[in-house]
Amino acid sequence: MIRNEFQRFMQTLQGAGATDPVRKLANTVLANLDEIIPLGTHQGQRIRRIVQLSQNNWDKTSPVIDPIPEGIEDSGVRISSLKRLTVGPFRGFARSEVFDLNSRLVLVYGPNGTGKSSFCEALEYSLLGNVAEAESKRFRDQNEYLKNAYVNALRPPQILATDSFGSDVNIAPNESLFRFCFVEKNRIDNFSRIAAQAPARQTELIATLFGLESFTEFVRNFTADIGGQYIDLQGKQALLLQQKQQALNSAVQQIQVSTSELQRITREEQTLSTAYKGGVTYDQMILELNGSEQALGLINQLDSELRQPPPPRSNLSKAILENLGSELAVILDELKKKQQQLSDAGQQVSFQQLYEAVTAVQQSSPESCPACKTPLSHVAVNPYLHAGHELLKLRQLAELQQHEFLLRQNAHQKLFSIWQILNICLQFYPQNNPLSVLQLHNTPPDLSWWALLMEQLPDNYLRWNHLQGQVQQLELQDKAIDQALALRDRKQLELNRLREFERQVLVLNTQKKAAQTNQVEAQRLVDTFQTENAQLIASVETEKALIAKNHEIVSAYSIFVHKLTSYNNRLPAQLVEDLGELVVTLYNAFNRNDAPNELLANVRLPLAQNQRLSISFQNQPANSYDALHILSEGHVRCLGLAILLAKNLKANSPVLIFDDPVNAIDDDHRESIRRTLFEDRYFADKQIILTCHGEEFFKDIQNLLPVAEVQNSRLFSFLPRLGEQHIRIDFNCAPRNYILAASAHIDRNEVRDALAKSRQALEALTKQKVWKYVSRYGDGNLSIKLRSATSPIELRMLTDQLRSKIAKVDFADQNKQIVYEPIDALLGMNGESREWRYLNKGTHEENDRAEFDRHTVQTIIGLLAQLDAVLG
């Protein structure tokens, strides 16, 4: 299917339809079609392979599009029917079988799994050259699918046909001629399933119905364009040369940039040396800063000096010391006075202590004297009140004591401060210091310590004088240290300034070195480019032809895919062109028993993107509806079948091959479809090959047709295999037509069975043909009496009423006599005879029943055959 459709597409590239490169690409795809079909878009599998094939064979590929090969030896001959099929080994056929198809109607019956599909696939392969099922199952080698697995062999089926002149013609596969001969149940099933899906997929309906899914999928797996990742469009050598030329251009630019950079650095060196010191060069500045092997530079000199720690400061002041001494002397003098005052008031102090003691025991003895325990109510003076009054009088004494305490505390603080100063002096002058005796260990200084400090030494100086001298000397040292620290700060600032110059020198030197290196390397590239790349330059010239070919392939591929996609998108419209009216006619025939408001007036098929399958009904032809929203699944299947059959008629296909319609058609429509195929005139001149797994459908077809036509039909029955490896076929299967079956039974003298089939024949004739005949030309309304609610319709009563309707004067058929006479003859027989009782109710099992009369039964069969013939 894919190959044939692709070849039809290629015919559109003839003449001005495409350029030579496009035709060459199409021929490349066709020549490698079996390899390309299974490749998809994943990781660019298909596009990579097409690029490889095109590049390898481009110069050898012809731009000429060959015409589609003729499928028949004499292309001017049109066949009228298929005559014989020879098949095997093939699929389920382990050995060769010959099917006689020399009939307008070929009916094949068999349960599922008995080999009917293999029979249909043999027809498909013989007529089309491929089997769609093999494509749908992704068989790269179709022969692997078609060969018989048990004998591991394949022989292509051979088919013989009859042309319009009655001559035998050997048929070669011709997909274009026979593609619309097949009506497959799977396509109708897929049509109905897609119809139930999203409207966006409705444009796939037609492609699905005509088995174009595989071709559509094949087209979709072509990417729109060949990207640069799949084909070289610049040239590897040219790209490499371009990269090197870019590097060369970069080198020239680098030389210019480096020269400018070196000039800038020279200017900045001069500016920096001037900022350092006037009258020196840049190199002299560096020498002064960093020194040489013979002499240290300024930075190292200052750094070495600043690494020496500064001497410690005492932070002492002679003025502070003298101030402490003066303050201490004043405090001690006042303390001495306060202590003398307290000594003079010694008796008062004793009384104060007594009164405080009395007051303290008041809470423990509040009602009696604390000394004599006399109740307070009997004493002359209340001791507690007296003590309180006296303490008020002695308040001045308490204030004196408090002042004395504060003076003593303040004196100790001053002494401690002086002691700290003395200790600092001892830290700075630890050797032979006359103040060493005043050093204390874990005890605070007191007045005795102060007395020692004021003691005169043999040198006629007080220890205090020595302390003053040492503090004065340390204070002078601190001033010298402060001057040294100020100088040190100035040196640190100078060192920081010099190091900044050093940093800027390092930056300029680094930039200068980088610029010089870049300039040298760039100059080397410029000087050696032509010599080093001479071979590459020559390769680029050679490569230009290949790149031009690649560009031609890319351009041709893009146009090719565009044309292929457009062709695929137009296929549905081409397939159903001018089918609308015929589709409506066939659909209404399939639904002939529906009400007028359910029959179609128009149908519009989805031929373009976003179009829907729309219909209108006969009662409202101006109103359009979404068919998939309105129609049931059964009606959707009828619509799909109508499209396929309409295409078969429109294409004037010589054969209609219908694979198992029972699975594709619901129960409500089978009778109308049978009548459309076999009773109406649409397919009267067309050979029909029909397979089914439903025995009732197989039987109903044969009883709908005239006996003569059934006799001329070819009937095959595929039988259960029963463990056999080969398909079992009954080439002489018993007819399911009741009249033919009755005749066969009477010929074998099976009278009872012949009568049983006669009853079935009469029932089928009266209900399916005579009653419809009466309704067509007269009044088809019957009035039948039943004995009970469960009683069946008596055939004699039904037949008698139909005869009476035909006998009426106003019956419209002028040739009614030929129908009336066999019915009248049947009813002219004794209705109470055993034969008629059976025709009424059937031959139930009864013991000792009298034998049926063979002649009577034979007469019944003859009349039934006569009636069938005139109604056929």
Coordinates of C-alpha atoms in Angstrom, one line a residue, residues 202-645:
Q202 CA -12.1 13.5 12.0
T203 CA -10.0 14.4 9.0
E204 CA -8.4 10.9 9.5
L205 CA -11.8 9.2 8.9
I206 CA -11.4 8.9 5.1
A207 CA -7.8 7.9 5.2
T208 CA -8.6 5.2 7.8
L209 CA -11.6 4.0 5.8
F210 CA -9.5 3.5 2.7
G211 CA -6.6 1.9 4.5
L212 CA -4.3 4.8 4.2
E213 CA -3.2 4.9 7.8
S214 CA 0.2 3.3 7.1
F215 CA 0.8 5.8 4.2
T216 CA -0.2 8.7 6.4
E217 CA 2.1 7.5 9.2
F218 CA 4.9 7.0 6.6
V219 CA 4.5 10.7 5.5
R220 CA 4.3 12.0 9.0
N221 CA 7.7 10.4 9.8
F222 CA 9.4 12.8 7.4
T223 CA 10.8 15.8 9.2
A224 CA 10.0 19.1 7.4
D225 CA 13.7 20.0 6.8
I226 CA 17.2 18.6 7.0
G227 CA 18.9 20.4 9.9
G228 CA 22.5 21.2 10.0
Q229 CA 23.1 18.5 12.5
Y230 CA 22.3 15.9 9.9
I231 CA 24.2 17.2 6.8
D232 CA 27.3 19.4 6.3
L233 CA 26.2 22.7 4.7
Q234 CA 29.3 24.7 5.4
G235 CA 32.1 22.2 4.8
K236 CA 34.3 20.8 7.6
Q237 CA 37.4 22.0 5.8
A238 CA 35.9 25.4 5.0
L239 CA 34.7 25.7 8.6
L240 CA 38.1 24.8 9.9
L241 CA 39.7 27.4 7.5
Q242 CA 37.2 30.0 8.5
Q243 CA 37.9 29.3 12.1
K244 CA 41.7 29.7 11.4
Q245 CA 41.1 32.8 9.4
Q246 CA 39.1 34.2 12.3
A247 CA 42.0 33.3 14.4
L248 CA 44.3 35.1 11.9
N249 CA 42.0 38.2 12.0
S250 CA 42.1 38.0 15.7
A251 CA 45.9 37.8 15.6
V252 CA 46.1 41.0 13.5
Q253 CA 43.7 42.7 15.8
Q254 CA 45.7 41.4 18.7
I255 CA 48.9 43.0 17.4
Q256 CA 47.1 46.3 17.1
V257 CA 45.6 46.0 20.5
S258 CA 48.9 44.9 22.1
T259 CA 50.8 47.9 20.5
S260 CA 48.2 50.3 21.8
E261 CA 48.4 48.6 25.2
L262 CA 52.2 48.9 25.4
Q263 CA 52.0 52.6 24.5
R264 CA 49.4 53.1 27.2
I265 CA 51.6 51.2 29.7
T266 CA 54.6 53.4 28.8
R267 CA 52.6 56.6 29.5
E268 CA 51.4 55.2 32.8
E269 CA 55.0 54.3 33.8
Q270 CA 56.1 57.8 33.2
T271 CA 53.1 59.2 35.1
L272 CA 53.8 56.9 38.0
S273 CA 57.5 57.7 38.3
T274 CA 56.7 61.5 38.2
A275 CA 54.2 61.0 41.0
Y276 CA 56.8 59.1 43.0
K277 CA 59.6 61.7 42.7
G278 CA 60.4 64.3 40.2
G279 CA 63.5 63.8 38.1
V280 CA 63.6 60.0 38.3
T281 CA 62.9 57.4 35.6
Y282 CA 60.6 54.5 36.0
D283 CA 63.5 52.0 36.3
Q284 CA 65.2 54.3 38.9
M285 CA 62.0 54.4 40.9
I286 CA 61.8 50.5 40.9
L287 CA 65.5 50.4 42.0
E288 CA 64.9 52.7 44.9
L289 CA 61.8 50.9 46.0
N290 CA 63.0 47.3 45.7
G291 CA 66.8 47.8 46.1
S292 CA 69.4 45.6 44.6
E293 CA 71.8 42.8 45.7
Q294 CA 74.1 45.4 47.1
A295 CA 71.6 47.6 49.0
L296 CA 68.2 47.3 50.5
G297 CA 65.3 49.2 48.9
L298 CA 63.3 51.8 50.8
I299 CA 60.4 49.4 51.3
N300 CA 62.6 46.8 53.0
Q301 CA 64.4 49.4 55.1
L302 CA 61.2 50.9 56.4
D303 CA 59.7 47.5 56.9
S304 CA 62.6 46.4 58.9
E305 CA 62.5 49.5 61.1
L306 CA 58.8 49.2 61.7
R307 CA 59.2 45.5 62.7
Q308 CA 61.1 46.7 65.9
P309 CA 58.6 47.0 68.8
P310 CA 58.4 50.5 70.5
P311 CA 59.5 50.8 74.2
P312 CA 56.8 50.6 76.8
R313 CA 55.3 53.7 78.4
S314 CA 54.9 54.2 82.1
N315 CA 52.1 56.7 81.7
L316 CA 53.2 58.4 85.0
S317 CA 53.1 62.1 85.9
K318 CA 55.0 63.8 88.6
A319 CA 52.2 66.4 89.0
I320 CA 49.7 63.6 89.6
L321 CA 52.0 62.0 92.2
E322 CA 52.6 65.3 94.1
N323 CA 48.9 66.1 94.0
L324 CA 48.2 62.7 95.5
G325 CA 50.8 63.4 98.3
S326 CA 49.4 66.8 99.0
E327 CA 45.8 65.5 99.2
L328 CA 46.9 62.6 101.4
A329 CA 48.7 65.0 103.8
V330 CA 45.6 67.1 104.1
I331 CA 43.4 64.0 104.7
L332 CA 45.8 62.6 107.3
D333 CA 45.9 65.9 109.2
E334 CA 42.1 66.2 109.3
L335 CA 41.9 62.5 110.3
K336 CA 44.2 63.2 113.2
K337 CA 42.0 66.0 114.4
K338 CA 38.8 63.8 114.2
Q339 CA 40.4 61.0 116.0
Q340 CA 41.5 63.5 118.8
Q341 CA 37.9 64.7 119.1
L342 CA 36.6 61.1 119.3
S343 CA 39.2 60.4 122.0
D344 CA 38.1 63.4 124.0
A345 CA 34.4 62.2 123.8
G346 CA 35.3 58.7 125.0
Q347 CA 32.7 58.8 127.9
Q348 CA 30.0 59.9 125.5
V349 CA 30.9 57.1 123.2
S350 CA 30.4 54.6 126.1
F351 CA 26.9 56.1 126.9
Q352 CA 26.1 56.0 123.2
Q353 CA 26.9 52.3 123.1
L354 CA 24.7 51.8 126.2
Y355 CA 21.7 53.5 124.8
E356 CA 22.0 51.7 121.5
A357 CA 22.0 48.4 123.4
V358 CA 18.9 49.4 125.4
T359 CA 17.1 50.3 122.2
A360 CA 18.2 47.0 120.6
V361 CA 16.5 44.8 123.4
Q362 CA 13.2 46.7 123.3
Q363 CA 11.5 44.2 121.1
S364 CA 12.5 41.2 123.4
S365 CA 11.3 43.0 126.6
P366 CA 8.9 45.7 125.7
E367 CA 6.9 45.8 129.0
S368 CA 9.7 45.8 131.6
C369 CA 13.1 47.2 132.3
P370 CA 15.8 45.2 130.5
A371 CA 18.1 45.5 133.5
C372 CA 15.9 44.9 136.6
K373 CA 12.8 43.5 134.9
T374 CA 10.7 46.1 136.8
P375 CA 7.5 46.7 134.9
L376 CA 7.6 49.9 132.9
S377 CA 4.5 51.1 134.7
H378 CA 6.4 51.1 138.1
V379 CA 9.7 52.7 137.0
A380 CA 10.5 56.3 137.5
V381 CA 11.9 56.7 134.0
N382 CA 11.1 54.6 130.9
P383 CA 14.5 53.2 129.9
Y384 CA 13.6 52.9 126.2
L385 CA 12.2 56.5 126.0
H386 CA 15.2 57.8 127.9
A387 CA 17.6 55.9 125.6
G388 CA 15.9 57.4 122.5
H389 CA 16.1 60.9 123.8
E390 CA 19.8 60.6 124.7
L391 CA 20.7 59.1 121.3
L392 CA 19.2 62.2 119.7
K393 CA 21.4 64.3 121.9
L394 CA 24.5 62.2 120.8
R395 CA 23.8 62.5 117.0
Q396 CA 26.7 64.9 116.6
L397 CA 29.0 62.2 117.9
A398 CA 27.7 59.7 115.3
E399 CA 28.4 62.2 112.5
L400 CA 31.9 62.7 113.8
Q401 CA 32.5 58.9 113.7
Q402 CA 31.1 58.7 110.2
H403 CA 33.4 61.5 109.0
E404 CA 36.4 59.9 110.6
F405 CA 35.5 56.6 108.8
L406 CA 35.3 58.4 105.4
L407 CA 38.6 60.2 105.9
R408 CA 40.3 56.9 106.8
Q409 CA 38.8 55.2 103.7
N410 CA 39.9 58.1 101.4
A411 CA 43.4 58.0 102.9
H412 CA 43.7 54.3 102.0
Q413 CA 42.6 55.0 98.4
K414 CA 45.2 57.7 98.0
L415 CA 47.8 55.4 99.6
F416 CA 46.8 52.6 97.1
S417 CA 47.2 55.0 94.1
I418 CA 50.7 56.0 95.4
W419 CA 51.6 52.3 95.9
Q420 CA 50.6 51.6 92.3
I421 CA 52.9 54.4 91.0
L422 CA 55.7 53.0 93.2
N423 CA 55.2 49.6 91.8
I424 CA 55.5 50.9 88.2
C425 CA 58.8 52.6 89.2
L426 CA 60.1 49.4 90.6
Q427 CA 59.2 47.7 87.3
F428 CA 61.2 50.2 85.3
Y429 CA 64.1 50.4 87.8
P430 CA 64.3 47.1 89.5
Q431 CA 68.0 47.2 90.3
N432 CA 69.3 48.9 93.5
N433 CA 66.2 50.9 93.9
P434 CA 65.9 52.5 97.4
L435 CA 62.2 52.1 97.1
S436 CA 62.3 48.3 97.1
V437 CA 61.6 48.1 100.8
L438 CA 58.2 49.6 100.2
Q439 CA 57.2 46.7 97.9
L440 CA 54.2 44.9 99.4
H441 CA 53.1 41.4 98.8
N442 CA 49.4 40.6 99.2
T443 CA 48.8 43.4 101.7
P444 CA 47.5 46.9 101.0
P445 CA 49.5 49.9 102.0
D446 CA 48.6 51.5 105.3
L447 CA 49.8 54.6 107.4
S448 CA 52.8 52.7 108.5
W449 CA 53.7 52.2 104.9
W450 CA 53.3 55.9 104.3
A451 CA 55.5 56.7 107.3
L452 CA 58.2 54.5 105.7
L453 CA 57.8 56.4 102.4
M454 CA 58.3 59.7 104.3
E455 CA 61.4 58.4 106.1
Q456 CA 64.7 60.1 105.4
L457 CA 67.5 58.0 103.9
P458 CA 71.3 58.4 104.5
D459 CA 71.6 60.5 101.4
N460 CA 69.4 63.1 103.2
Y461 CA 66.6 62.5 100.8
L462 CA 63.2 61.1 101.8
R463 CA 62.0 58.0 100.0
W464 CA 59.2 60.2 98.8
N465 CA 61.8 62.4 97.1
H466 CA 63.3 59.3 95.4
L467 CA 59.8 58.4 94.2
Q468 CA 59.3 61.9 92.8
G469 CA 62.6 61.7 91.0
Q470 CA 61.9 58.4 89.4
V471 CA 58.4 59.4 88.3
Q472 CA 59.8 62.6 86.8
Q473 CA 62.4 60.5 84.9
L474 CA 59.8 58.1 83.6
E475 CA 57.6 61.0 82.6
L476 CA 60.5 62.3 80.5
Q477 CA 61.0 58.9 79.0
D478 CA 57.3 58.8 78.0
K479 CA 57.7 62.1 76.2
A480 CA 60.6 60.7 74.2
I481 CA 58.6 57.5 73.4
D482 CA 55.7 59.7 72.2
Q483 CA 58.1 61.5 69.8
A484 CA 59.4 58.1 68.6
L485 CA 55.9 56.8 68.0
A486 CA 55.0 59.9 66.0
L487 CA 58.0 59.3 63.8
R488 CA 57.0 55.6 63.5
D489 CA 53.5 56.6 62.2
R490 CA 55.1 58.8 59.6
K491 CA 57.3 56.0 58.6
Q492 CA 54.2 53.7 58.3
L493 CA 52.5 56.2 56.1
E494 CA 55.6 56.4 53.9
L495 CA 55.8 52.6 53.7
N496 CA 52.1 52.4 52.7
R497 CA 52.7 55.0 50.0
L498 CA 55.8 53.2 48.7
R499 CA 53.9 49.8 48.7
E500 CA 51.1 51.4 46.6
F501 CA 53.7 52.4 44.1
E502 CA 55.1 48.9 44.2
R503 CA 51.6 47.5 43.6
Q504 CA 51.1 49.8 40.6
V505 CA 54.5 48.7 39.3
L506 CA 53.5 45.1 39.6
V507 CA 50.2 45.7 37.7
L508 CA 51.9 47.6 34.9
N509 CA 54.7 45.0 34.6
T510 CA 52.1 42.2 34.5
Q511 CA 50.1 44.0 31.8
K512 CA 53.3 44.8 29.9
K513 CA 54.4 41.1 29.9
A514 CA 50.9 39.9 28.8
A515 CA 50.8 42.5 26.0
Q516 CA 54.3 41.6 24.8
T517 CA 53.5 37.8 24.9
N518 CA 50.2 38.3 22.9
Q519 CA 52.0 40.5 20.4
V520 CA 54.7 38.0 19.8
E521 CA 52.3 35.0 19.5
A522 CA 49.9 37.0 17.2
Q523 CA 52.9 38.0 15.0
R524 CA 54.0 34.4 14.7
L525 CA 50.5 33.3 13.6
V526 CA 50.4 36.0 10.9
D527 CA 53.9 35.1 9.7
T528 CA 53.2 31.4 9.4
F529 CA 49.5 31.2 8.3
Q530 CA 49.9 30.7 4.6
T531 CA 52.6 28.1 5.0
E532 CA 50.9 26.1 7.7
N533 CA 47.5 26.1 6.0
A534 CA 48.4 25.6 2.3
Q535 CA 46.9 22.0 2.3
L536 CA 43.8 23.1 4.1
I537 CA 43.2 25.9 1.6
A538 CA 43.5 23.4 -1.3
S539 CA 41.0 21.1 0.5
V540 CA 38.5 23.8 0.8
E541 CA 38.4 24.3 -2.9
T542 CA 37.9 20.6 -3.4
E543 CA 35.1 20.5 -0.8
K544 CA 33.0 23.2 -2.5
A545 CA 31.5 20.7 -4.9
L546 CA 30.3 18.5 -2.1
I547 CA 28.8 21.4 -0.2
A548 CA 27.0 22.5 -3.3
K549 CA 25.6 19.0 -3.6
N550 CA 24.5 19.0 0.0
H551 CA 22.7 22.3 -0.4
E552 CA 21.0 20.8 -3.4
I553 CA 19.9 17.8 -1.4
V554 CA 18.6 19.9 1.5
S555 CA 16.6 22.2 -0.9
A556 CA 15.2 19.2 -2.8
Y557 CA 14.3 17.4 0.4
S558 CA 12.3 20.4 1.7
I559 CA 10.3 20.7 -1.5
F560 CA 9.9 16.9 -1.7
V561 CA 8.4 16.7 1.8
H562 CA 6.2 19.7 1.2
K563 CA 4.8 18.1 -2.0
L564 CA 4.4 14.7 -0.3
T565 CA 2.6 16.2 2.6
S566 CA 0.3 18.2 0.3
Y567 CA -0.4 15.1 -1.7
N568 CA -1.3 13.1 1.4
N569 CA -3.6 15.9 2.7
R570 CA -5.4 15.9 -0.7
L571 CA -5.8 12.2 -0.8
P572 CA -9.1 12.0 1.2
A573 CA -10.7 14.7 -1.1
Q574 CA -9.6 12.8 -4.2
L575 CA -10.9 9.5 -2.9
V576 CA -14.4 10.7 -2.2
E577 CA -14.7 13.2 -5.0
D578 CA -18.2 13.2 -6.4
L579 CA -19.3 10.4 -4.0
G580 CA -21.7 12.4 -1.9
E581 CA -24.9 11.6 -3.8
L582 CA -24.1 7.9 -4.2
V583 CA -23.1 7.6 -0.5
V584 CA -26.5 9.1 0.5
T585 CA -28.3 6.6 -1.8
L586 CA -26.5 3.6 -0.4
Y587 CA -26.8 4.8 3.2
N588 CA -30.6 5.2 2.8
A589 CA -30.8 1.8 1.2
F590 CA -29.0 0.3 4.3
N591 CA -31.6 2.1 6.5
R592 CA -34.6 1.6 4.3
N593 CA -36.8 0.7 7.3
D594 CA -36.0 4.0 9.1
A595 CA -38.4 6.9 9.3
P596 CA -38.0 9.7 6.7
N597 CA -36.6 12.0 9.3
E598 CA -33.7 9.6 9.8
L599 CA -32.9 9.2 6.1
L600 CA -30.2 11.5 4.6
A601 CA -30.6 14.3 2.2
N602 CA -27.0 15.2 2.0
V603 CA -23.6 14.3 3.4
R604 CA -20.4 16.4 3.5
L605 CA -17.2 14.5 4.2
P606 CA -14.3 16.1 6.2
L607 CA -11.8 16.8 3.4
A608 CA -9.7 19.5 5.1
Q609 CA -8.3 20.3 8.5
N610 CA -10.9 21.3 11.1
Q611 CA -13.8 20.1 8.9
R612 CA -16.4 17.7 10.3
L613 CA -18.5 15.0 9.0
S614 CA -21.8 16.8 8.5
I615 CA -25.2 15.5 7.3
S616 CA -28.7 16.7 6.7
F617 CA -31.9 14.8 6.8
Q618 CA -34.7 14.5 4.2
N619 CA -37.3 16.3 6.4
Q620 CA -34.9 19.3 7.0
P621 CA -32.4 19.3 4.1
A622 CA -31.3 22.8 4.8
N623 CA -30.1 22.0 8.4
S624 CA -26.6 20.5 8.8
Y625 CA -25.6 18.5 11.8
D626 CA -22.4 16.9 13.1
A627 CA -22.9 13.3 12.0
L628 CA -20.8 11.9 14.9
H629 CA -22.9 13.8 17.4
I630 CA -26.2 12.7 15.8
L631 CA -25.7 9.2 14.5
S632 CA -25.4 6.0 16.5
E633 CA -22.4 3.7 16.2
G634 CA -24.4 1.4 14.0
H635 CA -25.3 4.2 11.6
V636 CA -21.7 5.5 11.6
R637 CA -20.7 2.0 10.4
C638 CA -23.4 2.1 7.7
L639 CA -22.0 5.4 6.6
G640 CA -18.4 4.0 6.4
L641 CA -19.7 1.0 4.4
A642 CA -21.7 3.3 2.1
I643 CA -18.5 5.3 1.3
L644 CA -16.5 2.2 0.5
L645 CA -19.2 0.7 -1.7

